[in-house]
Coordinates of C-alpha atoms and ligand atoms in Angstrom, one line a residue:
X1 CA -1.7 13.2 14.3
X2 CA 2.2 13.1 14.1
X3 CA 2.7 9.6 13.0
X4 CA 6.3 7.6 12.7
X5 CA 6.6 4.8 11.4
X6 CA 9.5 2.1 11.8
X7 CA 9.7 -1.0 9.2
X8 CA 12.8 -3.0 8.3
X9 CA 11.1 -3.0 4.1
X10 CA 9.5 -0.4 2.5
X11 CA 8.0 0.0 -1.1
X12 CA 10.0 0.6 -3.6
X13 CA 13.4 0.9 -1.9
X14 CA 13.4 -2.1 -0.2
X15 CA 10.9 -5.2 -0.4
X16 CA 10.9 -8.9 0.5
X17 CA 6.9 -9.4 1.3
X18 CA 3.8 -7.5 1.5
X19 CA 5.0 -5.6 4.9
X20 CA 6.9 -3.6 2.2
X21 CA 3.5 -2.5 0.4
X22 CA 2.0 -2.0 3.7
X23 CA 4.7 0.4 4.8
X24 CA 4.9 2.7 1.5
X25 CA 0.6 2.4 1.3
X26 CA -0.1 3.6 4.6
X27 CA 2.0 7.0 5.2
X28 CA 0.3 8.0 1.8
X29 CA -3.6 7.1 2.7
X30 CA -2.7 9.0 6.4
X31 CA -1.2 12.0 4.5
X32 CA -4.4 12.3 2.2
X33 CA -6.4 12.1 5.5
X34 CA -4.3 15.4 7.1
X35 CA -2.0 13.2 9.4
X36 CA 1.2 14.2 9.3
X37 CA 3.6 10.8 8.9
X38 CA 7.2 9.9 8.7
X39 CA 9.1 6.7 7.5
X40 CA 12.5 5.7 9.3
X41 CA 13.9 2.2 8.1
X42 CA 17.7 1.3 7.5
X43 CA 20.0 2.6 4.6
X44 CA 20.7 -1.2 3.1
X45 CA 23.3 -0.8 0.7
X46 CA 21.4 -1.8 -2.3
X47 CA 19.0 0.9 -2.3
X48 CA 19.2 3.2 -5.1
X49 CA 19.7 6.7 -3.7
X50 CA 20.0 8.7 -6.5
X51 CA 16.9 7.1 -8.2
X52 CA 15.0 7.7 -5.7
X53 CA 16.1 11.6 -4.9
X54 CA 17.1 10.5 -1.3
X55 CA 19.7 13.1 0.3
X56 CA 22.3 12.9 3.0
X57 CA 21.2 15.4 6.0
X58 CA 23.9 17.0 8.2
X59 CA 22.3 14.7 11.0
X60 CA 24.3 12.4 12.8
X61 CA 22.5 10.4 15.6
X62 CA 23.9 9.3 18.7
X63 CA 22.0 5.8 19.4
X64 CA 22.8 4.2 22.9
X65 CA 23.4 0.8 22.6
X66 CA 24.2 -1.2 26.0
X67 CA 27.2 0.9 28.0
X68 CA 28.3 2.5 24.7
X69 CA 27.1 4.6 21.7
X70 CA 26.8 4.1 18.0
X71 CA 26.8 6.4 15.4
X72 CA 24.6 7.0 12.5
X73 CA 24.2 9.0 9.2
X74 CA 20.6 10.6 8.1
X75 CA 19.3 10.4 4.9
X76 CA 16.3 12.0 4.2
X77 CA 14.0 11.8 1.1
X78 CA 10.1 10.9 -0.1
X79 CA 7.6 7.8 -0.5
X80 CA 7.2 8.0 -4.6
X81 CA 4.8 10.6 -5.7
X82 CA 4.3 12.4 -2.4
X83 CA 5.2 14.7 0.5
X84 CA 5.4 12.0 2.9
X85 CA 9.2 12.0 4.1
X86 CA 11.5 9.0 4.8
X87 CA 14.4 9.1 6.8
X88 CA 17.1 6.5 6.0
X89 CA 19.3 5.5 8.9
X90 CA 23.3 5.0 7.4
X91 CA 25.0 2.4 10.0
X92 CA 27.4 1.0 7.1
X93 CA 28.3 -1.9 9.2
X94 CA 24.8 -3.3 9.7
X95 CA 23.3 -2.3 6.3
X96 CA 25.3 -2.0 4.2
X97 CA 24.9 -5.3 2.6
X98 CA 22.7 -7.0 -0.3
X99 CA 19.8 -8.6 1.8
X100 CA 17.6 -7.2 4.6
X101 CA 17.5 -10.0 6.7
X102 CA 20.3 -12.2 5.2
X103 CA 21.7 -13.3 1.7
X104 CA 20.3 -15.8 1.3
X105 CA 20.7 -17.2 4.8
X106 CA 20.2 -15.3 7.8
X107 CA 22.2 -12.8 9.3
X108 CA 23.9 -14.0 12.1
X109 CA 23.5 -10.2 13.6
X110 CA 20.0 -9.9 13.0
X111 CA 19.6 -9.2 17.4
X112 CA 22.1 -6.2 17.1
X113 CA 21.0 -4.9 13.6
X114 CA 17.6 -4.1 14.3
X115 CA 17.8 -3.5 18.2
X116 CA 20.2 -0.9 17.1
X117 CA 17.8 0.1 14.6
X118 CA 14.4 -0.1 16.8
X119 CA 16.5 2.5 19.3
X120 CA 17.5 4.5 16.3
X121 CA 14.3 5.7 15.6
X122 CA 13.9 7.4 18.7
X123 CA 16.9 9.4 18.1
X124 CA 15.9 9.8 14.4
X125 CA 12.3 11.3 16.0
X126 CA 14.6 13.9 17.8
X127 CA 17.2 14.8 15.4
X128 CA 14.5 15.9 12.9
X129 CA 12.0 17.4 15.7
X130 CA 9.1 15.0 14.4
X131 CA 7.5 14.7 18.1
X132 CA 5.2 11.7 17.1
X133 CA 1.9 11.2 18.9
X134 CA 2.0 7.5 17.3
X135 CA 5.4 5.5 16.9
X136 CA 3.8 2.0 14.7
X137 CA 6.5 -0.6 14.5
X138 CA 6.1 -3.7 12.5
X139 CA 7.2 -7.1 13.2
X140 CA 10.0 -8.5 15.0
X141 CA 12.6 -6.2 13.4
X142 CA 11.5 -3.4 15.0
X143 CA 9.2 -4.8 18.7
X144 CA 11.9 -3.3 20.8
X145 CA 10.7 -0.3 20.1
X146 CA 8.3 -0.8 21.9
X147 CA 10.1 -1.7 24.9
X148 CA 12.0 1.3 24.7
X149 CA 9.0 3.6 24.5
X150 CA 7.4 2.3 27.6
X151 CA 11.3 2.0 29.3
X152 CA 13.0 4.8 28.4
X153 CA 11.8 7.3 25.7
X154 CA 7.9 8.1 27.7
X155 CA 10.0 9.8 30.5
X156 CA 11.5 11.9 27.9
X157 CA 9.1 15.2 27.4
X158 CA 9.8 14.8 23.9
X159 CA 7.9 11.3 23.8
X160 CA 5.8 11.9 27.1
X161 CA 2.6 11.5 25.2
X162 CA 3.7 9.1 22.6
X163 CA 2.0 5.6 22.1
X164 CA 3.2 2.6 20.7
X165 CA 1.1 0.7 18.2
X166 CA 2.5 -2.7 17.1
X167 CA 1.3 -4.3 13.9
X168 CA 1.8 -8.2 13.6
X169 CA 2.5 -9.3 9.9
X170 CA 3.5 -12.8 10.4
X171 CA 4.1 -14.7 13.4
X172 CA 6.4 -17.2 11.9
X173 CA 9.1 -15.2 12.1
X174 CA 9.8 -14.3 15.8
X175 CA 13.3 -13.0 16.2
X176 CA 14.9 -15.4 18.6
X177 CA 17.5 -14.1 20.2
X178 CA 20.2 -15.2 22.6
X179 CA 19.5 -13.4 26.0
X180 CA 22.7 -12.4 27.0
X181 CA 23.6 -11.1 23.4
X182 CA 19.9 -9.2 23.1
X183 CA 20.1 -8.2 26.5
X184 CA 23.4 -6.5 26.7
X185 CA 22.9 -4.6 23.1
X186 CA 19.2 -3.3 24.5
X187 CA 20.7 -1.9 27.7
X188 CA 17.8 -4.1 29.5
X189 CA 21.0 -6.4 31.2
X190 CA 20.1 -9.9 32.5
X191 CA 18.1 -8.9 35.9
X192 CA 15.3 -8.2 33.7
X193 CA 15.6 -11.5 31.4
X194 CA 13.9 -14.2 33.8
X195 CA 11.5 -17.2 33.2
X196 CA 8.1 -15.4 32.7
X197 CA 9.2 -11.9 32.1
X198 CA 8.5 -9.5 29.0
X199 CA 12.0 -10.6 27.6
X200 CA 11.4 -14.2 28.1
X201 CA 9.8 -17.1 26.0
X202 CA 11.7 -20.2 26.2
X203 CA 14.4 -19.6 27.7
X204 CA 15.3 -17.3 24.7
X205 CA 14.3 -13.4 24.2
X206 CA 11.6 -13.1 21.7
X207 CA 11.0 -10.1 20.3
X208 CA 7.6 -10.7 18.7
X209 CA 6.8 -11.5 22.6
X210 CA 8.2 -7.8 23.4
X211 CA 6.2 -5.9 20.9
X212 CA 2.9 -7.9 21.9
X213 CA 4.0 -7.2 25.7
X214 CA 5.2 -3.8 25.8
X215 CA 2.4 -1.9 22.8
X216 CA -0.2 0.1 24.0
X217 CA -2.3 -1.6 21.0
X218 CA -1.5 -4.8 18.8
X219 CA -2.8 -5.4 15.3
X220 CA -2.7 -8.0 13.1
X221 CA -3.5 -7.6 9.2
X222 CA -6.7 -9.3 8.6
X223 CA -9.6 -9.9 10.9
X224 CA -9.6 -13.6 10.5
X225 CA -6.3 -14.2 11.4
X226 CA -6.6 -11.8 14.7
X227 CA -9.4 -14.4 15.6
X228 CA -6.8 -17.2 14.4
X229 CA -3.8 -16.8 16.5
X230 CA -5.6 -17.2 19.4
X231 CA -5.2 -20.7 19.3
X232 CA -2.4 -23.0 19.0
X233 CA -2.8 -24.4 15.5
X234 CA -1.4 -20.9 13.8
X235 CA -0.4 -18.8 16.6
X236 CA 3.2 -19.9 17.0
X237 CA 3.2 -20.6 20.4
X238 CA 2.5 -16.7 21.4
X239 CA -1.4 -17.6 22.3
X240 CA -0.6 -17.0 25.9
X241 CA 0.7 -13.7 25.2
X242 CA -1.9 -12.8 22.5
X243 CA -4.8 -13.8 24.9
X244 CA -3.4 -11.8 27.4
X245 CA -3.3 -8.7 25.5
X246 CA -6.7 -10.0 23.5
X247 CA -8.6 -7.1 24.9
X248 CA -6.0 -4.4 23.1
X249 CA -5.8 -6.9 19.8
X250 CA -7.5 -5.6 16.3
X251 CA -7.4 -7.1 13.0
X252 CA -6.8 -4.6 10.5
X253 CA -7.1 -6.5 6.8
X254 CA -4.6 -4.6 4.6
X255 CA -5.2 -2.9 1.5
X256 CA -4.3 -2.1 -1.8
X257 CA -2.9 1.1 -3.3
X258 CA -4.9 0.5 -6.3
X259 CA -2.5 3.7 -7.7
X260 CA 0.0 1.2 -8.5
X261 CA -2.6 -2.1 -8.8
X262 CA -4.1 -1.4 -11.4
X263 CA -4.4 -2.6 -14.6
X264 CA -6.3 0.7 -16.2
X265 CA -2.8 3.0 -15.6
X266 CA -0.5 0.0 -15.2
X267 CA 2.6 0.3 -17.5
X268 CA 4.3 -2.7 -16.6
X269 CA 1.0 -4.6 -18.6
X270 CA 1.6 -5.3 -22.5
X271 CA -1.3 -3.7 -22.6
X272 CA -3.7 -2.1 -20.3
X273 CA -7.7 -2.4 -20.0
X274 CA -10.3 -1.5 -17.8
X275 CA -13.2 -3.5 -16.2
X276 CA -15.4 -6.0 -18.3
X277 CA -12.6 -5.2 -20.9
X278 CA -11.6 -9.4 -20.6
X279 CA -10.5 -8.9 -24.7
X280 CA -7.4 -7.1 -23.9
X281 CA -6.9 -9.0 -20.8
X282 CA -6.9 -12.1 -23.5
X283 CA -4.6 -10.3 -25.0
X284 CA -1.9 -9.6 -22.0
X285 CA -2.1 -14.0 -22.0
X286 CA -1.5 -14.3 -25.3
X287 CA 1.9 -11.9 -25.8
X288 CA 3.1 -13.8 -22.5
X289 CA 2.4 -17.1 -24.5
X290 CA 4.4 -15.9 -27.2
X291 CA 7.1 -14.3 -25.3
X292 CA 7.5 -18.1 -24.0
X293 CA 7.8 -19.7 -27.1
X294 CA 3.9 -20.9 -27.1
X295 CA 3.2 -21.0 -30.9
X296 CA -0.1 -21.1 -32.4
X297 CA -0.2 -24.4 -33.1
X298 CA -0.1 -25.0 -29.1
X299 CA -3.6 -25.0 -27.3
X300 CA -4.1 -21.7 -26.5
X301 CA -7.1 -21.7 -25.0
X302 CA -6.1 -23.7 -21.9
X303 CA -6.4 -21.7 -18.9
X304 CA -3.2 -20.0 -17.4
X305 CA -2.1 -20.5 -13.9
X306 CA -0.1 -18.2 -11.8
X307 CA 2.0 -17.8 -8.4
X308 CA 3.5 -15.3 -7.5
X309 CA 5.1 -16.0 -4.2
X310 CA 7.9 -16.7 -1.8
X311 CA 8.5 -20.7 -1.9
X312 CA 8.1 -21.6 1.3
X313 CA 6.1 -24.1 4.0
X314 CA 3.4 -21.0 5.0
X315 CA 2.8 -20.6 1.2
X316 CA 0.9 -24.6 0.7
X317 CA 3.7 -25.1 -2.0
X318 CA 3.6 -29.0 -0.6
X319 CA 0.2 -29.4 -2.2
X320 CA 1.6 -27.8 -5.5
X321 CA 4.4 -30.2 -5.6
X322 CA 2.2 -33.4 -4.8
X323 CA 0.1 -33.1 -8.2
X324 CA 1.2 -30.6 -10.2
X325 CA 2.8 -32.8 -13.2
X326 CA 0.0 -34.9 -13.1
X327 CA -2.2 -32.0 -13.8
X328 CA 0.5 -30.8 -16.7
X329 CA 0.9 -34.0 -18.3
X330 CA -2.8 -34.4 -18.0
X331 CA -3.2 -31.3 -20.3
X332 CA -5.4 -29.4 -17.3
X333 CA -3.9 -26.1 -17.3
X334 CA -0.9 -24.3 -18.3
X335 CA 0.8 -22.9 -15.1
X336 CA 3.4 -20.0 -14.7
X337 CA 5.6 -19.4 -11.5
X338 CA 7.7 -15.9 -10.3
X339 CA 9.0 -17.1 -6.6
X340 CA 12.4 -17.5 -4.8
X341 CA 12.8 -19.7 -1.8
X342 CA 13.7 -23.5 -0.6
X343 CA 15.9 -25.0 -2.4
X344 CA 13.6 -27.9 -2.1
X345 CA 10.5 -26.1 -4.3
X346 CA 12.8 -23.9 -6.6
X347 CA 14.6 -27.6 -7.5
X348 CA 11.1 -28.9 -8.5
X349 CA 9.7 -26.1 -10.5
X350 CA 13.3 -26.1 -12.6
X351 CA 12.4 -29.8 -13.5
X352 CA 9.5 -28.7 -14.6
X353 CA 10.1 -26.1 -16.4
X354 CA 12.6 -28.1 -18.1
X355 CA 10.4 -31.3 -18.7
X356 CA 7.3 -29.3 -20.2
X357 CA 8.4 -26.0 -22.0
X358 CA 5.3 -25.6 -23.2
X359 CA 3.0 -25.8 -19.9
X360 CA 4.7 -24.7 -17.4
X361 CA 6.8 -21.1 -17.0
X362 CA 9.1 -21.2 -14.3
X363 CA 10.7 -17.7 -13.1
X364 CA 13.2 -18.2 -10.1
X365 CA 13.6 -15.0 -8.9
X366 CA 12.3 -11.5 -7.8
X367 CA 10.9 -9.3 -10.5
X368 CA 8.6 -6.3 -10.2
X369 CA 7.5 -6.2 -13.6
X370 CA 7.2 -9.7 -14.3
X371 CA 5.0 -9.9 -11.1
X372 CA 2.4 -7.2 -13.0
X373 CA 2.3 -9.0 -15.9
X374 CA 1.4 -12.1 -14.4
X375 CA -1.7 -10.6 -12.5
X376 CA -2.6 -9.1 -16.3
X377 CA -1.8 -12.4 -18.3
X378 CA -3.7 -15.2 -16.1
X379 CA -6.4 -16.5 -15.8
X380 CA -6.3 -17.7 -12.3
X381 CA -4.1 -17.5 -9.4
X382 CA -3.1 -19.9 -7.0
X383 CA -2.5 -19.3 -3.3
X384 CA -3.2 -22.6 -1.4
X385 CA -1.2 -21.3 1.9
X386 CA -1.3 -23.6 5.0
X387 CA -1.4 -20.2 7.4
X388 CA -1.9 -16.9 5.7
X389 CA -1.9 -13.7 7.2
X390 CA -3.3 -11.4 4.8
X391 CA -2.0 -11.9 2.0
X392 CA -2.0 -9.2 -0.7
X393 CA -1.4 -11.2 -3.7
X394 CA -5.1 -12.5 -4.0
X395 CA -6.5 -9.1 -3.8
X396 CA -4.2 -8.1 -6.6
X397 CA -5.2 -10.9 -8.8
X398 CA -8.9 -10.1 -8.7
X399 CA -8.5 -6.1 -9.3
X400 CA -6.9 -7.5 -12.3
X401 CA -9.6 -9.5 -13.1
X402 CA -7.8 -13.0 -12.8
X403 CA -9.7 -15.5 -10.6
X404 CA -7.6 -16.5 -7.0
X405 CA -8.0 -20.2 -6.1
X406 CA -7.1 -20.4 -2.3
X407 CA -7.3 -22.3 1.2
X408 CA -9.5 -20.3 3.3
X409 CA -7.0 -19.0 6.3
X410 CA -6.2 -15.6 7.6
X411 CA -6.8 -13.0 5.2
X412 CA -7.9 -15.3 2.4
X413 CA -11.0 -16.2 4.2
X414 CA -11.4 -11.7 4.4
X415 CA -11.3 -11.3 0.9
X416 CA -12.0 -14.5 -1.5
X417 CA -15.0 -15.9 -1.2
X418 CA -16.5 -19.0 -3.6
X419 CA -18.0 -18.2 -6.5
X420 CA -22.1 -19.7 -6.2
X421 CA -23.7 -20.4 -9.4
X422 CA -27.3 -19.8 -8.0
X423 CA -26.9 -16.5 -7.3
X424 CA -23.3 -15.4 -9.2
X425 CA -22.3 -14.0 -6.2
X426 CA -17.8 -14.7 -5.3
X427 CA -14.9 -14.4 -7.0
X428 CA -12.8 -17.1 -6.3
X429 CA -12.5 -20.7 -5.7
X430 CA -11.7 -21.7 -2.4
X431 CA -10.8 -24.9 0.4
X432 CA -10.6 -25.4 3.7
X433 CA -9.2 -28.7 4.1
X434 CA -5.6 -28.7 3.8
X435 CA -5.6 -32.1 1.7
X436 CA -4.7 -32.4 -2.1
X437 CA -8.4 -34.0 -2.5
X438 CA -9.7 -30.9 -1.2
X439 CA -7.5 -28.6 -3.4
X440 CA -8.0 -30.6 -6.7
X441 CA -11.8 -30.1 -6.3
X442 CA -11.6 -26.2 -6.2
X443 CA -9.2 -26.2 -9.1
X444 CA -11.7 -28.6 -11.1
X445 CA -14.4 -26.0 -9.8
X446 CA -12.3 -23.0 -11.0
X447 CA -11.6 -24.8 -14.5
X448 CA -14.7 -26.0 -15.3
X449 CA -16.0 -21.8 -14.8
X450 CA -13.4 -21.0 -17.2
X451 CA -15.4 -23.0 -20.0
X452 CA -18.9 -21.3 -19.0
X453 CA -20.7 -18.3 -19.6
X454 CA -22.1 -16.1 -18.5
X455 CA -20.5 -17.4 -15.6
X456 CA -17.0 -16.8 -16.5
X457 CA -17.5 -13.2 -17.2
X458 CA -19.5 -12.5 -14.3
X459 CA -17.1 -13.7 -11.6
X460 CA -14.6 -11.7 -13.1
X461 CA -16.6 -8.5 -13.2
X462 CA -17.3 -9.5 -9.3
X463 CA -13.4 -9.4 -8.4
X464 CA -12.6 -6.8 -10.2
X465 CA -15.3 -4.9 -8.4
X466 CA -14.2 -5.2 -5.4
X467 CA -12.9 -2.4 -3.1
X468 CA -9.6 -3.8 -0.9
X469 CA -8.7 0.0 -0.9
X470 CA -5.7 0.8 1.8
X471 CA -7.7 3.9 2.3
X472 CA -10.2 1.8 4.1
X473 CA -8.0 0.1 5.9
X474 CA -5.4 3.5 6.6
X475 CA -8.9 4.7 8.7
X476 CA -9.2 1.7 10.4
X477 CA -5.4 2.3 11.8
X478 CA -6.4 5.7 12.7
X479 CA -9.3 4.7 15.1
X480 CA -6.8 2.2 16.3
X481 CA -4.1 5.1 16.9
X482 CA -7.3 7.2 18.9
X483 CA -7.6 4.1 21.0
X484 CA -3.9 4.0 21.9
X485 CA -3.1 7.7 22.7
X486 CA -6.6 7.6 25.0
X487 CA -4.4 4.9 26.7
X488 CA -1.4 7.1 27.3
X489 CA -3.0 10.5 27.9
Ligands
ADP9 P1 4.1 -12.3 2.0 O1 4.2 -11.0 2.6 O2 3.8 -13.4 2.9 O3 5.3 -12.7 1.1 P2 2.0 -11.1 0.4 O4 1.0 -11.6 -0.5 O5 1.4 -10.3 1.6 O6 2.9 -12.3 1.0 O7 3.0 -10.1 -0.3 C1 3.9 -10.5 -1.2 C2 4.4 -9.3 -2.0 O8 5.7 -9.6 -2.6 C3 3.5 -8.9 -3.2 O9 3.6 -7.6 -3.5 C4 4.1 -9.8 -4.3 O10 3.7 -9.3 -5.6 C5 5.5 -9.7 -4.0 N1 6.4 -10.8 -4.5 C6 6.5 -12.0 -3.9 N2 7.4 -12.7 -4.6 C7 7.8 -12.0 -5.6 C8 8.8 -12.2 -6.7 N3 9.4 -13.3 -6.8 N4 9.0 -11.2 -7.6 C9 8.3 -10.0 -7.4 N5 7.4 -9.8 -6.4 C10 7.2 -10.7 -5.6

């Protein structure tokens, strides 16, 4: 199967959430299974082209935009350790910038960046003669592909037998656009922007809306949260649109490319172990202690808490921020944080961090390595989100053997399940409730594990046992691709 792939982040090059994991993961499991994928995504200017072997290609692509035509440079290269290639579109004047989406407040171009991009895939497909049976776009930033699959490009022999898959990794971010902006730059023009139409969702065009409309087959990354956005309470306001194409909707839970997750060949680690080796994991907690000034005359045998996160609303940082001191000055736990968001959270961890040196390790910012660490150094991991929907972070806490404490929504409720002392079954503390009651008893629950055995060790032999492989979840997206070509063909 000749499969392209379109996302606006990609692992390593360029990354804001775990869409960027997604993207790299997937080509690689496809490629092991004899599919033949590509990458496209956007040349941003921070991308390291020479560390990552990327070439410039004779290419130039013609991409029409509205009444006119833009112009764009190909760049051609691999996903890290592999044959899968990635083509890198050069438009200097959209991406050539330090953010993806803005820096750090959105782009105000965002409609004509990535419907420019979302068109230049097509003529990417057709400059390198990569005929694709499956073109999978991924959130908003690239939906309009879809629309320009079913609009313009199927009547093309070249993409005649081509389906559209569209994968759904948050709804919270739509791409609202203004209609007569969006319109013009997609070549749709305004007869085919009216109340009720494809284009149309408030008086606005919505590109989430267009992907959902115009796929052959929608996915959303965890079963749970395909079930979910059926309702109003996380579905954004699409749950007209979603229930409408319900019958072509999957939940696909994402996976892990436990090649790079993994704390047996993980060099980031101060050191590395293997399962049921919990003495060198102890050991991982103790150098980051002592890395952040946490002597031995300090308690060292309080548990370590960990986020690693964007601060934002989705993430249940509110509940965080409602007790956390008290818990610190209380003595509970010791807590450590690697995030960048609201000004509003990154200002309260800074006091924090300030106000108890010794507790509480605040890292405002985005760091790779320091992300690995943390997953090897704690002892639990915190993910309380109010809407959630995979989430990837949990399921690289447990392969790591450190204990995720979560709100049970979207993906969560997939993959961390409570820890029962009867049978010693779970491997993770969990609530449903989004209340601070709620989320103090599961932490009290998760602490008071810590102090007993056998039950500390044997809940984290059970996470680190289990399988969130993105191999598994790379065949579930080719039974979803069989499903969408039947469609077309
Ligand atoms: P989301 O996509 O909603 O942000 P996920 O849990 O699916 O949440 O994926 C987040 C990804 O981003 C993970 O790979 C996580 O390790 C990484 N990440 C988030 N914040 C940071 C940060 N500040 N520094 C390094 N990596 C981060």
């Amino acid at each position: 199967m000749n499969i392209l792939l379109a996302s606006s982040e990609v692992a390593p090059f360029a990354k804001a959430g775990g869409l960027a994991d997604i993207a790299a993961s997937l080509p690689i499991e496809w490629a092991k299974y004899g599919q033949n994928p590509i990458v496209v995504m956007p040349k941003y200017g921070f991308i390291d082209t020479d560390k990552y072997g990327f070439k410039l290609t004779d290419i130039t692509i013609v991409v029409p935009m509205g009444y006119w035509h833009e112009y764009a440079r190909l760049w051609e290269g691999y996903l890290p350790n592999s044959t899968v290639p990635v083509y890198l579109i050069e438009h200097n004047i959209y991406f050539d910038r330090n953010g993806i989406y803005g820096d750090p407040i959105e782009y105000g171009d965002n409609d004509r960046r990535f419907i420019f991009f979302s068109r230049a895939v097509f003529e990417t497909a057709k400059a390198v003669n990569f005929r694709p049976d499956i073109i999978h776009a991924h959130d908003f930033h690239t939906a309009f592909s879809m629309a320009f699959l079913k609009s313009y490009y199927n009547q093309e022999w070249f993409f005649s037998e081509t389906a559209g898959v569209y994968t759904i990794h948050n709804l919270a971010y739509q791409g609202w656009f203004n209609p007569s902006n969006a319109m013009l730059y997609s070549g749709f023009g305004m007869s085919q922007f009216y109340q009720g139409s494809w284009f149309e969702k408030n008086t606005s065009v919505n590109a989430m809306k267009i992907g959902i409309m115009f796929a052959d087959k929608i996915t959303t990354v965890s079963p749970t949260y395909a079930k979910e956005i059926r309702y109003p309470y996380y579905s954004e306001g699409l749950q007209d649109e979603l229930n409408l194409r319900g019958a072509d909707l999957v939940g696909v839970l994402n996976g892990v490319y436990y090649d790079e997750w993994n704390p047996a060949i993980d060099d980031n680690l101060y050191l590395k172990y293997s399962d049921g080796q919990f003495e060198i994991k102890q050991k991982n907690k103790l150098e980051f202690l002592k890395e952040h000034g946490v002597s031995a005359e300090d308690n060292l045998d309080l548990p370590l808490i960990s986020m690693v996160s964007r601060l934002t609303e989705q993430k249940g940082i509110d509940l965080i921020t409602s007790k956390l001191e008290y818990y610190l000055s209380e003595g509970m736990f010791r807590f450590a944080l690697l995030g960048t968001g609201e000004s509003r959270y990154t200002d309260f961890f800074r006091y924090l961090g300030w106000k108890y040196p010794n507790l509480a390790f605040v890292n405002i910012g985005y760091d790779n390595t320091l992300s690995h660490r943390l997953f090897g150094a704690s002892d639990f991991f915190l993910m309380p989100s109010r809407f959630e929907p995979c989430g990837l972070t949990q399921m690289y806490a447990m392969k790591y053997g450190t204990i995720p404490i979560v709100r049970i929504a979207g993906g969560l409720a997939d993959t961390v399940e409570e820890y029962n002392l009867e049978t010693n079954k779970g491997s993770g503390f969990t609530f449903w409730q989004y209340n601070a009651e709620d989320f103090e008893a599961s932490i009290k629950r998760a602490i008071s594990i810590y102090n007993q055995q056998p039950h500390w060790d044997n809940i984290r032999n059970n996470a680190m046992s289990n399988n969130f492989s993105s191999a598994k979840s790379a065949l579930e997206y080719l039974k979803v691709f069989k499903w969408a070509i039947e469609k077309v063909r």
